[in-house]
Coordinates of C-alpha atoms and ligand atoms in Angstrom, one line a residue:
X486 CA -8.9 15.3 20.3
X487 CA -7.4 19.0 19.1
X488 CA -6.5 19.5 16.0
X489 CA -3.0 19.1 15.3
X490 CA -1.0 22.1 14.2
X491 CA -0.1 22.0 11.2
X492 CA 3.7 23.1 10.3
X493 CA 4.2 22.4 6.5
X494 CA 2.3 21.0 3.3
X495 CA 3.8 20.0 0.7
X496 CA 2.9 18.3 -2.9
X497 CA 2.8 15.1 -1.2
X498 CA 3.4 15.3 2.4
X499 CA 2.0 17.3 5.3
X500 CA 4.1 17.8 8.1
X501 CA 2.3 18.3 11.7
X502 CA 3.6 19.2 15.3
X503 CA 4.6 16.0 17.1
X504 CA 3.6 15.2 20.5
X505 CA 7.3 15.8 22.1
X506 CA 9.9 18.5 21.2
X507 CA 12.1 18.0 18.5
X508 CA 9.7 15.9 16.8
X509 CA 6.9 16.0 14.0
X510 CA 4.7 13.8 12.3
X511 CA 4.8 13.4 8.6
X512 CA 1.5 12.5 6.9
X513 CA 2.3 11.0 3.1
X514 CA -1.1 12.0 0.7
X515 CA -1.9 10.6 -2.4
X516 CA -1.1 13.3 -4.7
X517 CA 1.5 12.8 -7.6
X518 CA 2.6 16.1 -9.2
X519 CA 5.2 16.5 -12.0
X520 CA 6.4 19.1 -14.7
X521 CA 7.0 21.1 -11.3
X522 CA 3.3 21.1 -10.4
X523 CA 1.8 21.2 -14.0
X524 CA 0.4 18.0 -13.7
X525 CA -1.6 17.1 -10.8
X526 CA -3.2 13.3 -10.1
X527 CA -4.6 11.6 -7.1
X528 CA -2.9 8.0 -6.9
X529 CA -5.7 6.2 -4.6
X530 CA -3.5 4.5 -2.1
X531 CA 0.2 5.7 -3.0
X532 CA 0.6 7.9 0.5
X533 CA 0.0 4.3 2.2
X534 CA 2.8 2.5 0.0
X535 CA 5.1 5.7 0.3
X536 CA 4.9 5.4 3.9
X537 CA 6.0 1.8 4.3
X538 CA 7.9 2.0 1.3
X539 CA 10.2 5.1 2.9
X540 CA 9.8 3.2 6.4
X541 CA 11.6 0.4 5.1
X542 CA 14.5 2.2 3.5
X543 CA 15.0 4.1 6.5
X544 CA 15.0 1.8 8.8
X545 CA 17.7 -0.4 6.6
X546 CA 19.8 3.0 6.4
X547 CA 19.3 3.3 10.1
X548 CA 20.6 -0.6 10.5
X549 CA 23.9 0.2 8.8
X550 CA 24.5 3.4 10.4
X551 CA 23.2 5.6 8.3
X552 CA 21.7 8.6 10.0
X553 CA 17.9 9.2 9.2
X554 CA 14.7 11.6 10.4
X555 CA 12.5 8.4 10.8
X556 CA 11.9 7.3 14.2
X557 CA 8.5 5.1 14.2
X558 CA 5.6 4.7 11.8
X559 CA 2.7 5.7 13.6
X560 CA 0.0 4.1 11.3
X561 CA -0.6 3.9 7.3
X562 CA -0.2 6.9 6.7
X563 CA 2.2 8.8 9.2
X564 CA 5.4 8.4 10.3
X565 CA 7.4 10.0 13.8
X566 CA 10.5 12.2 12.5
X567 CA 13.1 14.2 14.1
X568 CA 12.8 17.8 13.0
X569 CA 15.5 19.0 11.1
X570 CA 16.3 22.4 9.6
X571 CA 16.3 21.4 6.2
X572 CA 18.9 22.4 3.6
X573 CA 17.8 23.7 0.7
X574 CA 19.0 21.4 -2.1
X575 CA 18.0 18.3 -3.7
X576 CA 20.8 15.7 -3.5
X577 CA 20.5 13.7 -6.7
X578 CA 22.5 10.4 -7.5
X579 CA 23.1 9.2 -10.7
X580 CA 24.0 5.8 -11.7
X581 CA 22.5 5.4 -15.1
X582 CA 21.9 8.6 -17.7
X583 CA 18.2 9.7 -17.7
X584 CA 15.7 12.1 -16.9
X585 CA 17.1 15.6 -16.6
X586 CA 20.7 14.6 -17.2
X587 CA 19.9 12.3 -20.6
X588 CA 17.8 15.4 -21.7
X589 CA 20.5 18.2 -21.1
X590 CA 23.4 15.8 -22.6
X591 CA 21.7 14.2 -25.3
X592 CA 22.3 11.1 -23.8
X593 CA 20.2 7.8 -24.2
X594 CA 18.8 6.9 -20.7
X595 CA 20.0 4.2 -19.1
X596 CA 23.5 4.7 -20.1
X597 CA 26.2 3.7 -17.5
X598 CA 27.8 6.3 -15.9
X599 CA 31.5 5.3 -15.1
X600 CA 30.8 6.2 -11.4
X601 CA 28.0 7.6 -9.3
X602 CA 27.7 11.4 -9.9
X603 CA 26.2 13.4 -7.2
X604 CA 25.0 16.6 -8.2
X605 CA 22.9 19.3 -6.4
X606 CA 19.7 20.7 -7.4
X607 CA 18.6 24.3 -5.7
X608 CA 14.9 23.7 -3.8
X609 CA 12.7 26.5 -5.2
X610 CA 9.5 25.3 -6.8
X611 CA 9.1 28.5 -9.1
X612 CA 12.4 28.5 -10.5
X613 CA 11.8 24.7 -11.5
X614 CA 14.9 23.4 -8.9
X615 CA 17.4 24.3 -10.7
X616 CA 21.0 22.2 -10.7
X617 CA 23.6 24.4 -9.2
X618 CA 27.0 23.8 -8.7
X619 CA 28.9 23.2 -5.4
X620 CA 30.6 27.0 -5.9
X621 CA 26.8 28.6 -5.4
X622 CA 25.8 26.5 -2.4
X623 CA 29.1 28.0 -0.4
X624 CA 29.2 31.3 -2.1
X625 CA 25.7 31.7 -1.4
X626 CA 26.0 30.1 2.4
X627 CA 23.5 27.4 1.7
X628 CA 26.2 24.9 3.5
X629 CA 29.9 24.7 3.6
X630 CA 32.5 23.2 2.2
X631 CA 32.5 20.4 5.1
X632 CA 28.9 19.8 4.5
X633 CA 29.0 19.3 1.5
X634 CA 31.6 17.0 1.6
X635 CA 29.5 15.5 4.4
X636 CA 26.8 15.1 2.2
X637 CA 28.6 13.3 -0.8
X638 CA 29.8 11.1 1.3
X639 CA 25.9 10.5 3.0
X640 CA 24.7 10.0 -0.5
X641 CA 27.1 7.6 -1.5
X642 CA 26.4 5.3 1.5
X643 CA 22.2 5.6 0.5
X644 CA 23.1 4.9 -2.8
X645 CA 25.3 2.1 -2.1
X646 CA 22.6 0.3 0.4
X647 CA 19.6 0.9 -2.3
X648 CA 21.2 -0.7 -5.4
X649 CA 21.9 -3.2 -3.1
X650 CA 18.5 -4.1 -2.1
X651 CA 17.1 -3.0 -5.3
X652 CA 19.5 -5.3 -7.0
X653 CA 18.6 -7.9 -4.6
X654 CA 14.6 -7.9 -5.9
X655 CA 15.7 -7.4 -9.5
X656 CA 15.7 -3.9 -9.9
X657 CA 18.1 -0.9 -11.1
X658 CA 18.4 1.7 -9.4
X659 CA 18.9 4.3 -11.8
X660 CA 19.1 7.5 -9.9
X661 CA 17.1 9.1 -6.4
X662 CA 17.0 12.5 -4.7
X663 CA 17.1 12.8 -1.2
X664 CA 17.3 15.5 1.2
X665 CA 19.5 16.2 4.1
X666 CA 18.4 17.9 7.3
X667 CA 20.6 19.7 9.8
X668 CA 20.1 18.3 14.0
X669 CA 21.4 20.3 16.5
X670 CA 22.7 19.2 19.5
X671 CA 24.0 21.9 21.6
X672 CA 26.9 23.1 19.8
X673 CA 27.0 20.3 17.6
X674 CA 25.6 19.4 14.2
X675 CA 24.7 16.1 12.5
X676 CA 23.5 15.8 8.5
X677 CA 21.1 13.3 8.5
X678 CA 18.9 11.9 5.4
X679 CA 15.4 13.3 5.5
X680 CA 11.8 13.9 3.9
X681 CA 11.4 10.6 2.1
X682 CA 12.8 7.8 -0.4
X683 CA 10.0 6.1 -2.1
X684 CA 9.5 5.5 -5.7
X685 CA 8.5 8.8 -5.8
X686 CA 12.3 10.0 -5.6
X687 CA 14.0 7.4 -7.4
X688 CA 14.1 5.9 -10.9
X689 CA 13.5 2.1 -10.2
X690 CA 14.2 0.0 -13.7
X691 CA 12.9 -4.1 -13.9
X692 CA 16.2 -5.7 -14.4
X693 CA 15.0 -7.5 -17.0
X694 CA 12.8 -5.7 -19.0
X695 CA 13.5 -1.9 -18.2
X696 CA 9.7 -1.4 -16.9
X697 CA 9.8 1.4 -15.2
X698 CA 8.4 1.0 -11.6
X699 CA 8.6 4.7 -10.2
X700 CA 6.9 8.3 -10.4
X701 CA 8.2 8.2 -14.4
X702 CA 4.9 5.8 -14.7
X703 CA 2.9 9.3 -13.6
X704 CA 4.9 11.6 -15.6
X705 CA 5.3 9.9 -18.9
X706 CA 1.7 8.4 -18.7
X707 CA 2.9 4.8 -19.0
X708 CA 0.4 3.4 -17.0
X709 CA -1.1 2.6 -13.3
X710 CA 1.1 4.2 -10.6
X711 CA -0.1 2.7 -7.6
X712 CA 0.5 -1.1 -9.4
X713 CA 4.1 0.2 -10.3
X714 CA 4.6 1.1 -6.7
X715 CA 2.7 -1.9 -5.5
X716 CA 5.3 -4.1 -7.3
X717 CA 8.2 -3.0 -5.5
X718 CA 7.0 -3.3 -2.2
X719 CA 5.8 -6.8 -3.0
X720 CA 9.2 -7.4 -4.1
X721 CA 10.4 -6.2 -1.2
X722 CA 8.0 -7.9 1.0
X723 CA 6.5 -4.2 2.1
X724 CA 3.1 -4.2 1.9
X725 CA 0.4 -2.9 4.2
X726 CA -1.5 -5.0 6.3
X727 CA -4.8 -5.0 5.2
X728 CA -4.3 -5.3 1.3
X729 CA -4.6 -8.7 2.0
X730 CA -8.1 -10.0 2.9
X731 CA -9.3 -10.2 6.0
X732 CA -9.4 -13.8 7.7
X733 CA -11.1 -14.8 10.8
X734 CA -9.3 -13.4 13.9
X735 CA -6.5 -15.0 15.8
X736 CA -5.9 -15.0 19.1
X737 CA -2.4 -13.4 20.0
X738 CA -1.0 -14.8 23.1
Ligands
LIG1317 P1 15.9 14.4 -12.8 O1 16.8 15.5 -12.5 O2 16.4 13.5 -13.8 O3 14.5 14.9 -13.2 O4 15.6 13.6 -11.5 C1 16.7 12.8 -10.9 C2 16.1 12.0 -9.8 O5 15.7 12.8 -8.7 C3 14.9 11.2 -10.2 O6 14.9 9.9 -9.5 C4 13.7 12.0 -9.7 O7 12.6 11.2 -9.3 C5 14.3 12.7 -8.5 N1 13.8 14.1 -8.3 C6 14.3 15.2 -8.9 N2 13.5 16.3 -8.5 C7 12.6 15.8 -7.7 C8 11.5 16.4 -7.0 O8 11.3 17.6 -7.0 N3 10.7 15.6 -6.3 C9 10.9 14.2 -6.2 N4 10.0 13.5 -5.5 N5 11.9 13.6 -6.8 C10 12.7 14.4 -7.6

């Protein structure tokens, strides 16, 4: 077979040329980075659970009308996606205090917020993403006035779905990231989620008992990653095929 072209790697995904216009396949590795790329790990197995994991969100999102890149996993460690022009920002939702926000505040994670704050972060690995406010993006032309208001809305319905199903396994969804693409269509455009949402995007508490069950695990050195990760797609009942030992083979009619 030729080798694919390949369009774009990043920390933890590669993106390749898909086999029809308009489309590319997104390969999920199992690298964990944090710190903005200080601290670099190899997570046996976490590209697998990131691709189901993102699968299944997508998919849901796509189920309630929520536009998404995802169009079919290919196997366990690709998925199909509509290309999109990406726009540079990182759309972050808060629901709780932590992370970035707790630090610059001096508030103690897992506070409450009063209501879900969406805020932006700018996508530029050597500036460490910095948060920008909404005056930059338009002054700057990143996206307008409409999109953004586009995109608040967008997050607000992702958020909304995820703390529902995380609430629904016994987890809080304490805050994600996600990106938004730009389709063209003719004339016409349409902001659509994109890249990924696995517990590598989002803070993801035990109801419970506060464990942490996301990429904080990696960063804060609090234990096994891939077991954090594997936890929520049990809960979820997301779990790749052949975790599970293999039987005798059956006979599919
Ligand atoms: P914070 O700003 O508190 O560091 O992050 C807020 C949320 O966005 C967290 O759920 C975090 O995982 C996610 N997030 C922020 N920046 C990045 C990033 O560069 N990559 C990924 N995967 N997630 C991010």
């Amino acid at each position: 077979m030729a080798r694919r072209k390949k369009i774009y790697e990043g920390k933890a995904k590669t993106l390749y040329e898909g086999p029809e216009p308009g489309t590319l396949v997104q390969y999920f590795k199992d690298d964990a980075t944090a710190n903005n790329a200080e601290k670099h790990g190899v997570i046996e197995g976490k590209g697998v659970l990131n691709n189901r994991l993102s699968e299944f969100f997508m998919t849901g999102l796509g189920h309630i009308g929520v536009p998404t890149h995802f169009i079919k996993r290919l196997n366990m460690r690709e998925q199909l996606i509509r290309a999109v022009e990406i726009i540079p920002l990182e759309v972050i939702v808060r629901n709780y205090a932590a992370g970035s926000m707790a630090k610059r505040l001096g508030m103690e994670e897992g506070t409450m917020l009063p209501r879900p704050i969406v805020e932006f972060s700018y996508k530029d690995d050597a500036l460490g993403d910095p948060l920008v406010p909404e005056e930059y993006i338009i002054a700057l032309g990143w996206a307008s006035q409409q999109d953004l208001d586009d995109i608040v809305a967008l997050a607000l319905r992702v958020n909304d779905f995820m703390s529902g199903v995380m609430y629904g396994v016994g987890i809080k969804l304490i805050d994600f990231k996600i990106e938004v693409g730009r389709q063209f269509d003719g004339d016409f455009q349409r902001l659509i989620v994109a890249d990924e949402i696995s517990p590598d995007s989002c803070r993801l508490w035990d109801m419970e008992t506060g464990q942490k069950l996301d990429k904080d695990v990696f960063r804060r050195d609090l234990g096994n990653l891939a077991d954090a990760y594997t936890e929520v797609a049990r809960r979820l009942g997301v779990l790749p095929t052949n975790t599970a030992p293999m039987g005798k083979p059956t006979l599919i009619n």
